[in-house]
Structures are given as C-alpha cells and as structure tokens.
PDB file of C-alpha atoms in Angstrom:
ATOM      1  CA  MET A   1      81.794  99.413 109.774  1.00 60.00           C
ATOM      2  CA  GLY A   2      80.291 101.808 107.310  1.00 77.00           C
ATOM      3  CA  THR A   3      81.989 105.065 108.276  1.00 88.00           C
ATOM      4  CA  THR A   4      85.068 106.473 106.617  1.00 93.00           C
ATOM      5  CA  ARG A   5      87.252 108.528 108.940  1.00 95.00           C
ATOM      6  CA  ILE A   6      88.947 111.261 106.933  1.00 95.00           C
ATOM      7  CA  THR A   7      91.785 113.287 108.460  1.00 96.00           C
ATOM      8  CA  ALA A   8      93.171 116.332 106.664  1.00 95.00           C
ATOM      9  CA  GLU A   9      95.117 118.553 109.043  1.00 94.00           C
ATOM     10  CA  PRO A  10      95.359 122.238 108.045  1.00 93.00           C
ATOM     11  CA  ASP A  11      98.557 123.355 106.308  1.00 92.00           C
ATOM     12  CA  THR A  12      99.613 119.829 105.337  1.00 95.00           C
ATOM     13  CA  PRO A  13      99.341 118.095 101.917  1.00 97.00           C
ATOM     14  CA  PHE A  14      98.120 114.841 103.513  1.00 97.00           C
ATOM     15  CA  ILE A  15      94.783 113.059 103.483  1.00 97.00           C
ATOM     16  CA  ASP A  16      94.413 110.025 105.743  1.00 97.00           C
ATOM     17  CA  LEU A  17      91.478 107.616 105.624  1.00 97.00           C
ATOM     18  CA  GLU A  18      90.374 104.690 107.739  1.00 97.00           C
ATOM     19  CA  ARG A  19      87.456 102.396 106.938  1.00 97.00           C
ATOM     20  CA  GLU A  20      86.574  98.999 108.431  1.00 97.00           C
ATOM     21  CA  PHE A  21      85.336  96.170 106.181  1.00 97.00           C
ATOM     22  CA  ASP A  22      83.763  92.863 107.174  1.00 96.00           C
ATOM     23  CA  ALA A  23      86.174  90.732 105.128  1.00 96.00           C
ATOM     24  CA  PRO A  24      89.752  89.437 105.348  1.00 96.00           C
ATOM     25  CA  PRO A  25      92.709  91.355 103.808  1.00 96.00           C
ATOM     26  CA  ASP A  26      93.037  89.003 100.828  1.00 96.00           C
ATOM     27  CA  LEU A  27      89.496  89.818  99.656  1.00 96.00           C
ATOM     28  CA  LEU A  28      90.188  93.544 100.035  1.00 97.00           C
ATOM     29  CA  PHE A  29      93.350  93.132  97.980  1.00 98.00           C
ATOM     30  CA  ARG A  30      91.424  91.251  95.268  1.00 97.00           C
ATOM     31  CA  ALA A  31      88.773  93.999  95.169  1.00 97.00           C
ATOM     32  CA  HIS A  32      91.517  96.618  94.710  1.00 97.00           C
ATOM     33  CA  SER A  33      93.739  94.714  92.262  1.00 97.00           C
ATOM     34  CA  GLU A  34      91.414  92.739  89.915  1.00 97.00           C
ATOM     35  CA  PRO A  35      89.912  95.051  87.269  1.00 95.00           C
ATOM     36  CA  GLU A  36      86.676  93.042  87.019  1.00 94.00           C
ATOM     37  CA  LEU A  37      86.113  93.511  90.763  1.00 96.00           C
ATOM     38  CA  LEU A  38      87.394  97.100  90.969  1.00 96.00           C
ATOM     39  CA  LYS A  39      84.872  98.391  88.440  1.00 93.00           C
ATOM     40  CA  GLN A  40      82.012  96.912  90.467  1.00 93.00           C
ATOM     41  CA  TRP A  41      82.609  99.355  93.321  1.00 94.00           C
ATOM     42  CA  LEU A  42      85.039 102.170  92.454  1.00 92.00           C
ATOM     43  CA  GLY A  43      82.852 103.619  89.716  1.00 74.00           C
ATOM     44  CA  ALA A  44      80.136 104.342  92.283  1.00 63.00           C
ATOM     45  CA  MET A  45      77.296 105.875  90.306  1.00 71.00           C
ATOM     46  CA  TYR A  46      79.273 106.137  87.033  1.00 81.00           C
ATOM     47  CA  GLU A  47      79.992 103.420  84.521  1.00 88.00           C
ATOM     48  CA  MET A  48      83.691 102.656  84.616  1.00 92.00           C
ATOM     49  CA  THR A  49      86.008 101.283  81.943  1.00 94.00           C
ATOM     50  CA  ILE A  50      89.492 100.077  82.823  1.00 96.00           C
ATOM     51  CA  GLU A  51      91.915 100.469  79.935  1.00 96.00           C
ATOM     52  CA  GLU A  52      95.008  99.210  81.755  1.00 96.00           C
ATOM     53  CA  TYR A  53      95.631  97.822  85.246  1.00 97.00           C
ATOM     54  CA  ASP A  54      99.060  96.273  85.544  1.00 96.00           C
ATOM     55  CA  VAL A  55      99.454  95.592  89.278  1.00 97.00           C
ATOM     56  CA  ARG A  56     103.240  95.320  89.718  1.00 93.00           C
ATOM     57  CA  ASP A  57     106.178  97.613  90.457  1.00 88.00           C
ATOM     58  CA  GLY A  58     106.266 100.180  87.641  1.00 87.00           C
ATOM     59  CA  GLY A  59     103.034  98.896  86.096  1.00 92.00           C
ATOM     60  CA  ARG A  60     100.611 101.472  84.734  1.00 93.00           C
ATOM     61  CA  TRP A  61      96.897 101.805  85.367  1.00 96.00           C
ATOM     62  CA  ARG A  62      94.300 103.856  83.519  1.00 96.00           C
ATOM     63  CA  TYR A  63      90.523 104.003  83.866  1.00 96.00           C
ATOM     64  CA  THR A  64      87.642 106.241  82.819  1.00 95.00           C
ATOM     65  CA  HIS A  65      84.420 107.152  84.611  1.00 92.00           C
ATOM     66  CA  HIS A  66      81.513 107.764  82.216  1.00 92.00           C
ATOM     67  CA  ALA A  67      78.860 110.135  83.546  1.00 87.00           C
ATOM     68  CA  PRO A  68      75.231 109.702  82.460  1.00 87.00           C
ATOM     69  CA  ASN A  69      75.420 113.010  80.526  1.00 89.00           C
ATOM     70  CA  GLY A  70      78.144 111.616  78.275  1.00 89.00           C
ATOM     71  CA  GLU A  71      81.110 113.304  79.970  1.00 92.00           C
ATOM     72  CA  ALA A  72      84.159 111.093  80.543  1.00 93.00           C
ATOM     73  CA  TYR A  73      86.716 111.530  83.323  1.00 91.00           C
ATOM     74  CA  GLY A  74      90.010 109.713  82.864  1.00 94.00           C
ATOM     75  CA  PHE A  75      92.551 108.899  85.571  1.00 94.00           C
ATOM     76  CA  HIS A  76      95.926 107.198  85.401  1.00 95.00           C
ATOM     77  CA  GLY A  77      99.006 106.387  87.399  1.00 95.00           C
ATOM     78  CA  VAL A  78     101.721 103.877  88.129  1.00 94.00           C
ATOM     79  CA  PHE A  79     102.093 101.230  90.847  1.00 94.00           C
ATOM     80  CA  HIS A  80     105.206 101.457  93.001  1.00 91.00           C
ATOM     81  CA  GLY A  81     106.918  98.645  94.863  1.00 87.00           C
ATOM     82  CA  ASN A  82     105.349  95.417  96.010  1.00 88.00           C
ATOM     83  CA  GLN A  83     101.538  95.161  95.715  1.00 94.00           C
ATOM     84  CA  SER A  84     100.119  92.554  98.106  1.00 95.00           C
ATOM     85  CA  THR A  85      97.518  91.743 100.751  1.00 94.00           C
ATOM     86  CA  ALA A  86      99.656  93.941 103.045  1.00 93.00           C
ATOM     87  CA  GLY A  87      99.080  96.998 100.894  1.00 94.00           C
ATOM     88  CA  MET A  88      99.524  98.925  97.681  1.00 97.00           C
ATOM     89  CA  LEU A  89     101.241 102.125  96.549  1.00 96.00           C
ATOM     90  CA  GLN A  90     100.425 104.127  93.449  1.00 97.00           C
ATOM     91  CA  THR A  91     100.476 107.536  91.857  1.00 96.00           C
ATOM     92  CA  PHE A  92      97.152 109.105  90.899  1.00 96.00           C
ATOM     93  CA  GLU A  93      96.603 111.740  88.215  1.00 93.00           C
ATOM     94  CA  PHE A  94      93.414 113.187  86.715  1.00 91.00           C
ATOM     95  CA  ASP A  95      93.695 113.592  82.929  1.00 90.00           C
ATOM     96  CA  GLY A  96      92.102 117.042  83.355  1.00 88.00           C
ATOM     97  CA  ALA A  97      94.977 118.285  85.523  1.00 86.00           C
ATOM     98  CA  PRO A  98      98.157 116.861  83.971  1.00 83.00           C
ATOM     99  CA  GLY A  99     101.259 117.213  86.110  1.00 84.00           C
ATOM    100  CA  ARG A 100      99.243 117.318  89.331  1.00 90.00           C
ATOM    101  CA  VAL A 101      99.948 113.976  90.941  1.00 94.00           C
ATOM    102  CA  SER A 102      99.240 112.434  94.323  1.00 96.00           C
ATOM    103  CA  LEU A 103     100.973 109.464  95.883  1.00 97.00           C
ATOM    104  CA  ASP A 104      98.479 107.095  97.512  1.00 97.00           C
ATOM    105  CA  GLN A 105      99.504 104.336  99.912  1.00 97.00           C
ATOM    106  CA  LEU A 106      96.993 101.699 101.086  1.00 97.00           C
ATOM    107  CA  TRP A 107      97.276  99.211 103.895  1.00 97.00           C
ATOM    108  CA  PHE A 108      94.947  96.254 104.494  1.00 98.00           C
ATOM    109  CA  VAL A 109      95.283  95.854 108.273  1.00 97.00           C
ATOM    110  CA  PRO A 110      93.862  92.639 109.827  1.00 97.00           C
ATOM    111  CA  ASN A 111      91.555  93.443 112.751  1.00 96.00           C
ATOM    112  CA  GLY A 112      90.181  90.141 114.074  1.00 95.00           C
ATOM    113  CA  ALA A 113      87.508  89.034 111.601  1.00 93.00           C
ATOM    114  CA  THR A 114      87.486  92.414 109.856  1.00 96.00           C
ATOM    115  CA  THR A 115      90.044  94.506 107.985  1.00 97.00           C
ATOM    116  CA  ILE A 116      90.857  98.181 108.403  1.00 97.00           C
ATOM    117  CA  VAL A 117      91.702  99.824 105.107  1.00 98.00           C
ATOM    118  CA  LYS A 118      94.067 102.732 105.719  1.00 98.00           C
ATOM    119  CA  VAL A 119      94.985 105.220 103.020  1.00 97.00           C
ATOM    120  CA  HIS A 120      97.725 107.845 103.251  1.00 97.00           C
ATOM    121  CA  SER A 121      97.577 110.239 100.334  1.00 97.00           C
ATOM    122  CA  VAL A 122     100.211 112.931  99.715  1.00 97.00           C
ATOM    123  CA  HIS A 123      99.622 115.845  97.359  1.00 97.00           C
ATOM    124  CA  GLN A 124     102.228 118.126  95.802  1.00 96.00           C
ATOM    125  CA  THR A 125     100.893 121.203  97.548  1.00 96.00           C
ATOM    126  CA  VAL A 126      98.539 122.045 100.402  1.00 96.00           C
ATOM    127  CA  GLU A 127      96.317 123.818  97.835  1.00 95.00           C
ATOM    128  CA  ALA A 128      96.029 120.679  95.675  1.00 93.00           C
ATOM    129  CA  ARG A 129      95.129 118.672  98.781  1.00 94.00           C
ATOM    130  CA  ASP A 130      92.465 121.228  99.728  1.00 94.00           C
ATOM    131  CA  ALA A 131      91.048 121.136  96.179  1.00 91.00           C
ATOM    132  CA  MET A 132      90.756 117.336  96.392  1.00 89.00           C
ATOM    133  CA  ILE A 133      88.836 117.598  99.684  1.00 91.00           C
ATOM    134  CA  ALA A 134      86.593 120.311  98.199  1.00 90.00           C
ATOM    135  CA  SER A 135      85.867 118.226  95.081  1.00 84.00           C
ATOM    136  CA  GLY A 136      83.274 116.075  96.849  1.00 82.00           C
ATOM    137  CA  MET A 137      85.755 113.262  97.459  1.00 85.00           C
ATOM    138  CA  GLU A 138      84.049 112.204 100.701  1.00 87.00           C
ATOM    139  CA  ARG A 139      80.674 111.535  99.098  1.00 85.00           C
ATOM    140  CA  GLY A 140      82.194 109.557  96.219  1.00 84.00           C
ATOM    141  CA  LEU A 141      84.273 107.577  98.658  1.00 89.00           C
ATOM    142  CA  ASN A 142      81.347 106.665 100.899  1.00 90.00           C
ATOM    143  CA  GLU A 143      79.224 105.590  97.943  1.00 90.00           C
ATOM    144  CA  GLY A 144      82.060 103.525  96.526  1.00 92.00           C
ATOM    145  CA  TYR A 145      82.833 101.882  99.859  1.00 95.00           C
ATOM    146  CA  ALA A 146      79.152 101.006 100.375  1.00 94.00           C
ATOM    147  CA  ARG A 147      79.276  99.171  97.050  1.00 94.00           C
ATOM    148  CA  LEU A 148      82.514  97.524  98.144  1.00 96.00           C
ATOM    149  CA  ASP A 149      80.714  96.241 101.285  1.00 96.00           C
ATOM    150  CA  ASP A 150      78.154  94.576  98.987  1.00 95.00           C
ATOM    151  CA  LEU A 151      80.827  93.150  96.687  1.00 96.00           C
ATOM    152  CA  LEU A 152      82.792  91.694  99.621  1.00 96.00           C
ATOM    153  CA  ALA A 153      79.620  90.036 100.962  1.00 95.00           C
ATOM    154  CA  ARG A 154      79.028  88.434  97.551  1.00 94.00           C
ATOM    155  CA  LEU A 155      82.666  87.271  97.293  1.00 92.00           C
ATOM    156  CA  ALA A 156      82.558  85.752 100.792  1.00 86.00           C
ATOM    157  CA  ALA A 157      79.209  83.983 100.263  1.00 84.00           C
ATOM    158  CA  PRO A 158      79.352  80.216  99.762  1.00 74.00           C
ATOM    159  CA  VAL A 159      78.856  79.232  96.128  1.00 68.00           C
ATOM    160  CA  ALA A 160      75.268  77.972  95.728  1.00 58.00           C
TER     161      ALA A 160
ATOM    162  CA  MET B   1     125.331 131.058  90.193  1.00 60.00           C
ATOM    163  CA  GLY B   2     126.848 128.315  92.228  1.00 77.00           C
ATOM    164  CA  THR B   3     124.628 128.311  95.289  1.00 88.00           C
ATOM    165  CA  THR B   4     121.680 126.000  95.832  1.00 93.00           C
ATOM    166  CA  ARG B   5     118.910 127.497  97.948  1.00 95.00           C
ATOM    167  CA  ILE B   6     117.220 124.719  99.898  1.00 95.00           C
ATOM    168  CA  THR B   7     113.943 125.364 101.712  1.00 96.00           C
ATOM    169  CA  ALA B   8     112.487 122.770 104.056  1.00 95.00           C
ATOM    170  CA  GLU B   9     109.918 124.321 106.379  1.00 94.00           C
ATOM    171  CA  PRO B  10     109.374 122.497 109.701  1.00 93.00           C
ATOM    172  CA  ASP B  11     106.362 120.149 109.900  1.00 92.00           C
ATOM    173  CA  THR B  12     105.951 119.873 106.129  1.00 95.00           C
ATOM    174  CA  PRO B  13     106.981 117.008 103.804  1.00 97.00           C
ATOM    175  CA  PHE B  14     108.328 119.436 101.188  1.00 97.00           C
ATOM    176  CA  ILE B  15     111.834 120.230  99.993  1.00 97.00           C
ATOM    177  CA  ASP B  16     112.233 123.155  97.590  1.00 97.00           C
ATOM    178  CA  LEU B  17     115.423 123.956  95.708  1.00 97.00           C
ATOM    179  CA  GLU B  18     116.551 126.799  93.489  1.00 97.00           C
ATOM    180  CA  ARG B  19     119.821 126.914  91.564  1.00 97.00           C
ATOM    181  CA  GLU B  20     120.882 129.236  88.737  1.00 97.00           C
ATOM    182  CA  PHE B  21     122.821 127.862  85.757  1.00 97.00           C
ATOM    183  CA  ASP B  22     124.619 129.748  83.011  1.00 96.00           C
ATOM    184  CA  ALA B  23     122.857 127.952  80.145  1.00 96.00           C
ATOM    185  CA  PRO B  24     119.480 127.991  78.378  1.00 96.00           C
ATOM    186  CA  PRO B  25     116.601 125.694  79.435  1.00 96.00           C
ATOM    187  CA  ASP B  26     117.057 123.299  76.510  1.00 96.00           C
ATOM    188  CA  LEU B  27     120.606 122.439  77.619  1.00 96.00           C
ATOM    189  CA  LEU B  28     119.380 121.905  81.177  1.00 97.00           C
ATOM    190  CA  PHE B  29     116.672 119.582  79.849  1.00 98.00           C
ATOM    191  CA  ARG B  30     119.227 117.641  77.810  1.00 97.00           C
ATOM    192  CA  ALA B  31     121.491 117.272  80.851  1.00 97.00           C
ATOM    193  CA  HIS B  32     118.542 115.884  82.854  1.00 97.00           C
ATOM    194  CA  SER B  33     117.021 113.660  80.157  1.00 97.00           C
ATOM    195  CA  GLU B  34     119.905 112.140  78.167  1.00 97.00           C
ATOM    196  CA  PRO B  35     121.506 109.254  80.086  1.00 95.00           C
ATOM    197  CA  GLU B  36     124.973 109.872  78.610  1.00 94.00           C
ATOM    198  CA  LEU B  37     124.868 113.457  79.915  1.00 96.00           C
ATOM    199  CA  LEU B  38     123.114 112.691  83.215  1.00 96.00           C
ATOM    200  CA  LYS B  39     125.819 110.284  84.349  1.00 93.00           C
ATOM    201  CA  GLN B  40     128.481 112.937  83.808  1.00 93.00           C
ATOM    202  CA  TRP B  41     127.147 115.065  86.650  1.00 94.00           C
ATOM    203  CA  LEU B  42     124.536 113.288  88.805  1.00 92.00           C
ATOM    204  CA  GLY B  43     126.904 110.598  90.020  1.00 74.00           C
ATOM    205  CA  ALA B  44     129.069 113.274  91.679  1.00 63.00           C
ATOM    206  CA  MET B  45     131.969 111.362  93.184  1.00 71.00           C
ATOM    207  CA  TYR B  46     130.515 107.906  92.447  1.00 81.00           C
ATOM    208  CA  GLU B  47     130.571 105.986  89.208  1.00 88.00           C
ATOM    209  CA  MET B  48     127.030 105.795  87.894  1.00 92.00           C
ATOM    210  CA  THR B  49     125.380 103.222  85.651  1.00 94.00           C
ATOM    211  CA  ILE B  50     121.973 103.884  84.108  1.00 96.00           C
ATOM    212  CA  GLU B  51     120.023 100.682  83.500  1.00 96.00           C
ATOM    213  CA  GLU B  52     116.861 102.334  82.149  1.00 96.00           C
ATOM    214  CA  TYR B  53     115.862 105.939  81.443  1.00 97.00           C
ATOM    215  CA  ASP B  54     112.657 106.129  79.448  1.00 96.00           C
ATOM    216  CA  VAL B  55     111.764 109.843  79.489  1.00 97.00           C
ATOM    217  CA  ARG B  56     108.028 109.816  78.701  1.00 93.00           C
ATOM    218  CA  ASP B  57     104.739 109.654  80.604  1.00 88.00           C
ATOM    219  CA  GLY B  58     104.780 106.349  82.482  1.00 87.00           C
ATOM    220  CA  GLY B  59     108.355 105.565  81.456  1.00 92.00           C
ATOM    221  CA  ARG B  60     110.628 103.973  84.050  1.00 93.00           C
ATOM    222  CA  TRP B  61     114.101 104.970  85.100  1.00 96.00           C
ATOM    223  CA  ARG B  62     116.683 103.074  87.127  1.00 96.00           C
ATOM    224  CA  TYR B  63     120.296 103.881  87.948  1.00 96.00           C
ATOM    225  CA  THR B  64     122.999 102.743  90.339  1.00 95.00           C
ATOM    226  CA  HIS B  65     125.737 104.672  92.111  1.00 92.00           C
ATOM    227  CA  HIS B  66     128.887 102.605  92.682  1.00 92.00           C
ATOM    228  CA  ALA B  67     130.959 103.683  95.681  1.00 87.00           C
ATOM    229  CA  PRO B  68     134.740 103.221  95.616  1.00 87.00           C
ATOM    230  CA  ASN B  69     134.436 100.576  98.393  1.00 89.00           C
ATOM    231  CA  GLY B  70     132.327  98.366  96.145  1.00 89.00           C
ATOM    232  CA  GLU B  71     128.942  99.233  97.635  1.00 92.00           C
ATOM    233  CA  ALA B  72     126.161  99.890  95.136  1.00 93.00           C
ATOM    234  CA  TYR B  73     123.147 102.134  95.707  1.00 91.00           C
ATOM    235  CA  GLY B  74     120.230 101.700  93.329  1.00 94.00           C
ATOM    236  CA  PHE B  75     117.412 104.148  92.693  1.00 94.00           C
ATOM    237  CA  HIS B  76     114.368 103.936  90.472  1.00 95.00           C
ATOM    238  CA  GLY B  77     111.130 105.651  89.601  1.00 95.00           C
ATOM    239  CA  VAL B  78     108.686 106.570  86.883  1.00 94.00           C
ATOM    240  CA  PHE B  79     108.224 109.744  84.823  1.00 94.00           C
ATOM    241  CA  HIS B  80     104.808 111.364  84.997  1.00 91.00           C
ATOM    242  CA  GLY B  81     103.183 113.583  82.400  1.00 87.00           C
ATOM    243  CA  ASN B  82     104.945 115.617  79.745  1.00 88.00           C
ATOM    244  CA  GLN B  83     108.759 115.885  80.042  1.00 94.00           C
ATOM    245  CA  SER B  84     110.107 118.952  78.253  1.00 95.00           C
ATOM    246  CA  THR B  85     112.317 122.025  78.429  1.00 95.00           C
ATOM    247  CA  ALA B  86     109.583 123.480  80.673  1.00 93.00           C
ATOM    248  CA  GLY B  87     110.097 120.788  83.277  1.00 95.00           C
ATOM    249  CA  MET B  88     109.936 117.180  84.410  1.00 97.00           C
ATOM    250  CA  LEU B  89     108.029 115.155  87.005  1.00 96.00           C
ATOM    251  CA  GLN B  90     109.061 111.826  88.419  1.00 97.00           C
ATOM    252  CA  THR B  91     108.830 109.519  91.378  1.00 96.00           C
ATOM    253  CA  PHE B  92     112.038 108.661  93.231  1.00 95.00           C
ATOM    254  CA  GLU B  93     112.672 105.550  95.312  1.00 93.00           C
ATOM    255  CA  PHE B  94     115.838 104.189  96.918  1.00 91.00           C
ATOM    256  CA  ASP B  95     116.122 100.404  96.513  1.00 90.00           C
ATOM    257  CA  GLY B  96     117.182 100.249 100.170  1.00 88.00           C
ATOM    258  CA  ALA B  97     113.846 101.696 101.355  1.00 86.00           C
ATOM    259  CA  PRO B  98     111.175 100.101  99.145  1.00 83.00           C
ATOM    260  CA  GLY B  99     107.756 101.676  99.434  1.00 84.00           C
ATOM    261  CA  ARG B 100     109.200 105.039 100.510  1.00 90.00           C
ATOM    262  CA  VAL B 101     108.679 107.245  97.486  1.00 94.00           C
ATOM    263  CA  SER B 102     109.025 110.949  96.807  1.00 96.00           C
ATOM    264  CA  LEU B 103     107.457 112.902  93.984  1.00 97.00           C
ATOM    265  CA  ASP B 104     109.937 115.323  92.419  1.00 97.00           C
ATOM    266  CA  GLN B 105     108.913 118.142  90.094  1.00 97.00           C
ATOM    267  CA  LEU B 106     111.505 120.185  88.196  1.00 97.00           C
ATOM    268  CA  TRP B 107     111.102 123.427  86.303  1.00 97.00           C
ATOM    269  CA  PHE B 108     113.667 124.970  83.953  1.00 98.00           C
ATOM    270  CA  VAL B 109     112.787 128.658  84.272  1.00 97.00           C
ATOM    271  CA  PRO B 110     114.330 131.071  81.721  1.00 97.00           C
ATOM    272  CA  ASN B 111     116.028 134.009  83.444  1.00 96.00           C
ATOM    273  CA  GLY B 112     117.580 136.204  80.761  1.00 95.00           C
ATOM    274  CA  ALA B 113     120.731 134.420  79.626  1.00 93.00           C
ATOM    275  CA  THR B 114     120.601 131.976  82.529  1.00 96.00           C
ATOM    276  CA  THR B 115     118.147 129.369  83.755  1.00 97.00           C
ATOM    277  CA  ILE B 116     116.810 128.838  87.260  1.00 97.00           C
ATOM    278  CA  VAL B 117     116.288 125.171  88.046  1.00 98.00           C
ATOM    279  CA  LYS B 118     113.508 124.811  90.604  1.00 98.00           C
ATOM    280  CA  VAL B 119     112.717 121.533  92.305  1.00 97.00           C
ATOM    281  CA  HIS B 120     109.660 120.814  94.441  1.00 97.00           C
ATOM    282  CA  SER B 121     109.962 117.476  96.190  1.00 97.00           C
ATOM    283  CA  VAL B 122     107.149 115.923  98.236  1.00 97.00           C
ATOM    284  CA  HIS B 123     107.725 113.070 100.652  1.00 97.00           C
ATOM    285  CA  GLN B 124     105.134 110.707 102.119  1.00 96.00           C
ATOM    286  CA  THR B 125     105.767 111.886 105.666  1.00 96.00           C
ATOM    287  CA  VAL B 126     107.494 114.753 107.441  1.00 96.00           C
ATOM    288  CA  GLU B 127     109.849 112.154 108.989  1.00 95.00           C
ATOM    289  CA  ALA B 128     110.872 110.822 105.558  1.00 93.00           C
ATOM    290  CA  ARG B 129     111.532 114.378 104.404  1.00 94.00           C
ATOM    291  CA  ASP B 130     113.646 115.059 107.491  1.00 94.00           C
ATOM    292  CA  ALA B 131     115.603 111.842 106.911  1.00 91.00           C
ATOM    293  CA  MET B 132     116.352 112.928 103.324  1.00 89.00           C
ATOM    294  CA  ILE B 133     117.673 116.300 104.564  1.00 91.00           C
ATOM    295  CA  ALA B 134     119.752 114.547 107.234  1.00 90.00           C
ATOM    296  CA  SER B 135     121.229 112.109 104.694  1.00 84.00           C
ATOM    297  CA  GLY B 136     123.750 114.643 103.402  1.00 82.00           C
ATOM    298  CA  MET B 137     121.603 115.528 100.418  1.00 85.00           C
ATOM    299  CA  GLU B 138     122.890 119.114 100.315  1.00 87.00           C
ATOM    300  CA  ARG B 139     126.534 118.146  99.884  1.00 85.00           C
ATOM    301  CA  GLY B 140     125.769 115.618  97.156  1.00 84.00           C
ATOM    302  CA  LEU B 141     123.593 118.160  95.404  1.00 89.00           C
ATOM    303  CA  ASN B 142     126.211 120.904  95.445  1.00 90.00           C
ATOM    304  CA  GLU B 143     128.902 118.558  94.135  1.00 90.00           C
ATOM    305  CA  GLY B 144     126.612 117.302  91.403  1.00 92.00           C
ATOM    306  CA  TYR B 145     125.532 120.781  90.377  1.00 95.00           C
ATOM    307  CA  ALA B 146     129.177 121.965  90.220  1.00 94.00           C
ATOM    308  CA  ARG B 147     129.829 119.140  87.761  1.00 94.00           C
ATOM    309  CA  LEU B 148     126.682 120.150  85.878  1.00 96.00           C
ATOM    310  CA  ASP B 149     128.105 123.701  85.560  1.00 96.00           C
ATOM    311  CA  ASP B 150     131.194 122.178  83.889  1.00 95.00           C
ATOM    312  CA  LEU B 151     129.126 119.946  81.610  1.00 96.00           C
ATOM    313  CA  LEU B 152     126.930 122.852  80.492  1.00 96.00           C
ATOM    314  CA  ALA B 153     130.027 124.934  79.669  1.00 95.00           C
ATOM    315  CA  ARG B 154     131.369 122.067  77.524  1.00 94.00           C
ATOM    316  CA  LEU B 155     127.999 121.609  75.783  1.00 92.00           C
ATOM    317  CA  ALA B 156     127.750 125.347  75.048  1.00 86.00           C
ATOM    318  CA  ALA B 157     131.341 125.665  73.778  1.00 84.00           C
ATOM    319  CA  PRO B 158     131.764 126.034  70.001  1.00 74.00           C
ATOM    320  CA  VAL B 159     132.953 122.813  68.377  1.00 68.00           C
ATOM    321  CA  ALA B 160     136.700 123.163  67.669  1.00 57.00           C
TER     322      ALA B 160
END
C-alpha cells in the first residue's frame, strides 16, 4: 500500500505503474469514472473542474486544474472500448501541447481484499515519454493516490 | 513514387511509413478526409462502407471492409486535435480486437510538386506492433496507395 511502482525502460515510449489500494475493484472504478469522486483525488493540490466526462466507447472527457496563482491547465481525451470494473482505456492530451497524445490503459486487478491498479501508458515518441517523466509526474501521482486512499476509506465506511 | 518505405525497428511499438504522391497536400487531405474519396482507395480489393467519419477533434469514425466471401471487418476510432492539410491524428481499433488501439499520426509534407505522406503509428505493445506487421499490412497498404495514385490523377485532371 502507499507506494507507486513506476517503470519506464530506456528507449521505449512506455510508462507502467502499479499501486495497491485497500478497496475492491468496483470502488476503484467508481473513483475513476464518477466526476464527483474523481475531482476529490485527481486534482491533488489544485482545484479541478470537470467540463465533460462521458465514460463510454468514444465518449469525450475534459477537465481543468486551477493553480492557486490563477493559471489553468486543461486536459482532454476520449474513452475507448468497454469501461468497467475490469479496466479503462483512454487517450490523454494536454491543451498546451495539441497533437501530442498518449494512450492510457488501466486495470483494476483484484488481489484478495485489496486491488492493484495497473496503468500502461504509451506515448508517441520516446522523447514525449521522457518529457512526461521529467514533468514531475511521480510527485503528482503520489499526492493524488494518497488522496484516493482517503476517499476510498470514506466510501467504504459504514453510513453513520 | 510508388514505393512505401516501412520502418519498424525491433523492440519498439512504432511503425513509420513514407510514400511520395504526385499531388499537392490539399488533394491528399481530401482523399483522407472525405468519405466518398476515402472508400475509392482505402478498401483496396474489398468493398468498403463508411458508417461515420466525423473529421474534427473528438469526432468518431467507423468503417467496414466487406470481403468477397461475405466476411465483414469493422474498424473504428476517434480523431484527435486539428485535422488539416498539414496532417491528421486518430486512434485505430479493429472490432475483432477490442481494447487494442493504435495511435496513428499522418503528415502531408510538401515536396516541390509532390507530397510525401508520412505516418507514425504507435501501438500499445511491441507484440501488438509485430502482429500488425505480420498481418499483411504492407501488401494492403501498397494496393491501397496504388489506387490512391489513380484517384489523385483523376482529381487533378481538368474537367472535360
């Protein structure tokens, strides 16, 4: 629990992640597919607005992170194929780098009482993959996943 | 003219193509973006029906190749970013392998009186890339591009 394993072999355009969560796959899927839940953890330290989040084959998504200094960072993409508790597949594009797209596949793998979230991300070039790693992705990811741990604990708690 | 250069380095998920055409970039863009033109060359030896072809950021496309024996092969994807005479970007998925997606970028590069079409295709895994190469892609591509040569000549011909 708590540690994200990031693999990015040299000279490949791949990033692979693994992170264990103390929750069943259906809660992980809810936290990744329901906008009201997603913005509670993915924004990490930024406020996040979700303009569109149409979780189905060909459905678009678009959200914006708002930094405290007033800067806004928009991202968008499209879901591909079946989105379910087994996993999700989507394209990912930063508004600031149009035409530079990654293809991100997620799996929610049952592991006894916990779930391993696996992500396989493919970039268009090795250089674009390296730039993503260099952008501070790991820190943002760990902060976001720590918030996701908290959210999952709240979702799993018995209603008072 | 006439020869497609295909590069697929070992242990990468990339396929790169280059093919010269005796036409300006705007005709190449039309032949790739107008369904009535696309089906005149992309189907190669198969009859092709285009169910959807919405050439804009986030727009979906879907077409089917009909083999003489009655088999049908469907493909679909989504356009990403700006689609223009400079180039196009789209995802590509075979209905028979849902969840296996490639990301295909095209450039229409002016080259004096001709145009070089460049394609950079990224697959989710090296194995998926290898399977695409092994599927007879090169033959289908060369047949399709020969028909595209003919179509471009007809489009460029003065109206009688």
